[in-house]
Amino acid sequence: MPITRNFSKVEEILKKHAYDKKNLIKILLDVQKEYRHLPKDVINYLGVALDLPPAKIYGVGTFYAQFSLKPKGQYAISICDGTACHMQGSTSLLQAIEKEIGIKPGEVTPDLLFSLDQVGCLGACALAPAMVINEEVYGNLTPEEVTRILKNLKERKEA
Amino acid sequence: MKIIVNGKETIIKDNERNMLEALQHIGIEIPNLCYLSEASTFGACRMCLVEVDGKDVVTSCTLSPREGMRIRTNTPEIYELRRGILELILASHDGDCPTCERNGSCKLQKYAEDFGIRKNRFSKNKKNTITDYSSPIVRDNSKCILCGDCVRVCEEIQSVGAIDFAYRGFNSQVVPAFEDGLSLTECVYCGQCVAYCPTGALTFRNDLDELYKALKKKKTVIGMIAPAVRVAIQEEFGLSSDMVMAGRLASFLRMSGFSKVFDVAFAADLVAYEEAYEFKDRLINKKALPQLTSCCPGWVKFVEQFYPDYLENLSSVQSPQQALGSVIKEIYARENGLNKEDIYLVSFMPCTAKKHEAKREELEGLVDLVLTTRELAQMVKTSGMKLKNIVPEPFDRPYGISSQSGLSFGKTGGVLMSVLDVLKDDIHISDVVITEREEGIKIVEALYGEGQTVRGAIVYGLGNVRAIMKEVQAGQLNVDVIEVMACNHGCIGGGGQPYPNDTVTRKERAMSLRDTVGINSINSPIENFYMRELYQKHFGQPLSEKAHHILHTTYKPHRRIAETNIEIMPLPVPETEKTTVKVCLGTSCYAKGSYKILADLIESVKSEEWAKNVEVMGTFCTENCGHSPNVLVGDQLVSEATTEKVIEALKTQIVRT
Ligand code: SF4
Ligand code: SF4
Ligand code: SF4
Ligand code: FES
Ligand code: FES
Ligand code: FES
């Protein structure tokens, strides 16, 4: 399914926040939740509706880690490449992921099921190598383990 | 107020804005890399440290002076800290000074020199570099030190907000939205960010090579010089202001291969004359008021983007640069047996926006090249000729003389006062009173006719204009004419002027221009013999058909957002099997309820049989904002649209296919 939007959701969000530019961050959080990223069209649309320069909204959108300018998958994978994880072989995990779902860090699968990001230290060094999918932390991983987790998620989708 | 500075009791003014300025005013220039007295305080670079009361070391730009404060400006600790900051900045800086546009005028380079930084304790850590050559404003983020001056100038002074900080920490960058090129944004190319950027991260496109190419081809190269150039160029050579600079420059250009050198101030007389009669016509017939001046291309783009409803208020007279271009290519060429294609016309301007203006589709082909004051200075430098030793010569005739009015176009107030001057006897203008409402906004009031009042506003800085336009729209401010200069203090503060280009320097230029104007013995455009001759021989009366053809231009709404197609309900079938309806969601149309039309259409497409082959899309501005809301049905533009109108248009188109 291609990403379509008719701005009715955006209008709802704007109404909820009284079309007030002071609520920009809250508005963006709701947009992020709705589309799992901040689509370019929506940023422009907000620029018009809130009378704000798009550059400002873009700035806020890139500043906070909560926002993403690229679409995020239904399962957003963050693979750690902090020092501890790197030493424990995170590179081989990355290869396993790339092989299983066919995307590189920073990309999304065409069906929007998975997105992949490489991040510095997740704060779970004791569990290195680690990854996070949506909010869940997976630790002490091996490439085989990673492949299995991803296969499970795919099946869950198909079921 | 008394404070103790470096052990000495010192009196400072009670109302100093902060310690940095207080110290500046008593002769201590505290190093700083993010302080701009013209905008809000950012306090990020930490170069401006001072020690307070023997203990804390704090940033002086954020410190409020207090009675009895003991300040030290030069301790070993501060010295060390400043050096550390510079080394850190330099570690992630491009640092290729010899090839940088700001070599010799860069603040970072100056401090590196002052602090004798010869090697760096930190290893080079080059940041991701973004360069943008899409417009006359050139961006090179590898030289950016993130001082934010440009961001604050663009947002606070110009109220445009074309660039802003993005990302965070080490990855921070100053970029336009989506990291697009500036040409796709709301930037009006005023170059005020360029004027205030301390480094070479923001500069303008240097087009000097184009001139040398034209000279080599042995074209008939003709030059013309704007008023603001002659009162600023001397700064590049460390000379004091010079009343005969225009003559030296004319002579220099002739020695450099120009066949003729004309004065843009002549064209300013011409524009003032034409625009005055345009104003008289509107004033008497009470139409399209307030008249908005149109000499400043930065302001014109601003109106096209933000005030499309006011396009008919803009004077349709071209700017002096373009008007002279037009006269030279259309009249001068013919009179002198020249082919206009063989003339290469170069305009020397204080302005970066003029580079853009010359390439506007309505005006293209009149002025071939626009060079700034800084580019002209560069030409002089490479020639080896000493400006001071060049014997001044007059401009060429016929476009070589100008009145006080024409010359004063270089600074704020010049255009409006010239217009009043032209009409003085015609409609009996008297009792002119000018009041300064606030910095950048003056109100002019005068009597005309039989005791009627004419009112005008003189504004500089686009942020100020936005405030004024708000009052005009709300009916709170009643004026018949508004003169706008995008740059603070007018063109003398243009983005192509020498560095420093701050308020102090601009005020000095204004003084020098005042003197240059003062020694001119022609008062009003009416006394400009050659200008009158143009009318006698060619235009007849102001606003005549011929005058319109040569001197006037047109404007059109300009989209703020480059993107044109927004997929809303894509229909994956071949073009021939569907009808596309595109709803404008740009500022004007959105304000007039285009979203409602969109929502209605989506409803119809979802539920109604006739609409099953309709594809719904959106767009940001169809550049027809005066008749918003706009909807494109196939290629048919439905203006002042309602849902009913759009559905009707859709149904007829569907029947046809
Ligand atoms: S040129 Fe003017 S409008 Fe464009 S970014 Fe610079 S300050 Fe803003
Ligand atoms: S581009 Fe220039 S003015 Fe803007 S933040 Fe960078 S260094 Fe400062
Ligand atoms: S005020 Fe003058 S220098 Fe500034 S953008 Fe306008 S025309 Fe150019
Ligand atoms: S390095 Fe991976 S969790 Fe800390
Ligand atoms: S000038 Fe004070 S912190 Fe930059
Ligand atoms: S906003 Fe410009 S045409 Fe709709």
CSV table of N, CA, C and O in Angstrom, one decimal, chain A residues 10 13-14 22 27 37 49 78 91 118 134 152:
chain,number,residue,atom,x,y,z
A,10,VAL,N,-4.1,15.3,9.6
A,10,VAL,CA,-3.4,16.5,10.0
A,10,VAL,C,-4.3,17.6,10.5
A,10,VAL,O,-4.0,18.3,11.5
A,13,ILE,N,-5.3,16.9,14.0
A,13,ILE,CA,-4.2,17.1,14.9
A,13,ILE,C,-4.1,18.6,15.1
A,13,ILE,O,-4.0,19.1,16.3
A,14,LEU,N,-4.2,19.4,14.0
A,14,LEU,CA,-4.1,20.9,14.2
A,14,LEU,C,-5.2,21.4,15.0
A,14,LEU,O,-5.0,22.3,15.9
A,22,LYS,N,2.7,27.7,18.9
A,22,LYS,CA,3.4,27.4,20.1
A,22,LYS,C,3.4,25.9,20.5
A,22,LYS,O,4.2,25.4,21.2
A,27,ILE,N,2.3,19.0,18.1
A,27,ILE,CA,1.7,18.7,16.8
A,27,ILE,C,2.6,17.7,16.1
A,27,ILE,O,2.1,16.7,15.5
A,37,HIS,N,6.6,9.0,10.7
A,37,HIS,CA,7.6,9.9,10.4
A,37,HIS,C,7.0,11.2,10.0
A,37,HIS,O,5.8,11.4,10.1
A,49,ALA,N,-0.4,26.1,7.4
A,49,ALA,CA,-1.5,26.2,8.4
A,49,ALA,C,-1.1,27.0,9.7
A,49,ALA,O,-1.9,27.6,10.3
A,78,SER,N,16.7,-0.7,15.8
A,78,SER,CA,17.9,0.1,16.0
A,78,SER,C,19.0,-0.9,16.4
A,78,SER,O,18.8,-1.6,17.4
A,91,THR,N,28.7,-6.1,13.9
A,91,THR,CA,28.8,-6.0,12.4
A,91,THR,C,28.2,-7.3,11.8
A,91,THR,O,27.5,-7.2,10.8
A,118,GLN,N,21.3,2.4,12.5
A,118,GLN,CA,22.4,2.1,13.3
A,118,GLN,C,22.6,3.2,14.3
A,118,GLN,O,22.6,4.4,14.0
A,134,ASN,N,11.2,-1.5,18.0
A,134,ASN,CA,10.2,-0.6,18.7
A,134,ASN,C,10.7,-0.3,20.1
A,134,ASN,O,11.8,0.2,20.3
A,152,ASN,N,10.2,-14.4,12.7
A,152,ASN,CA,9.0,-14.4,13.5
A,152,ASN,C,8.1,-13.2,13.3
A,152,ASN,O,6.9,-13.3,13.1
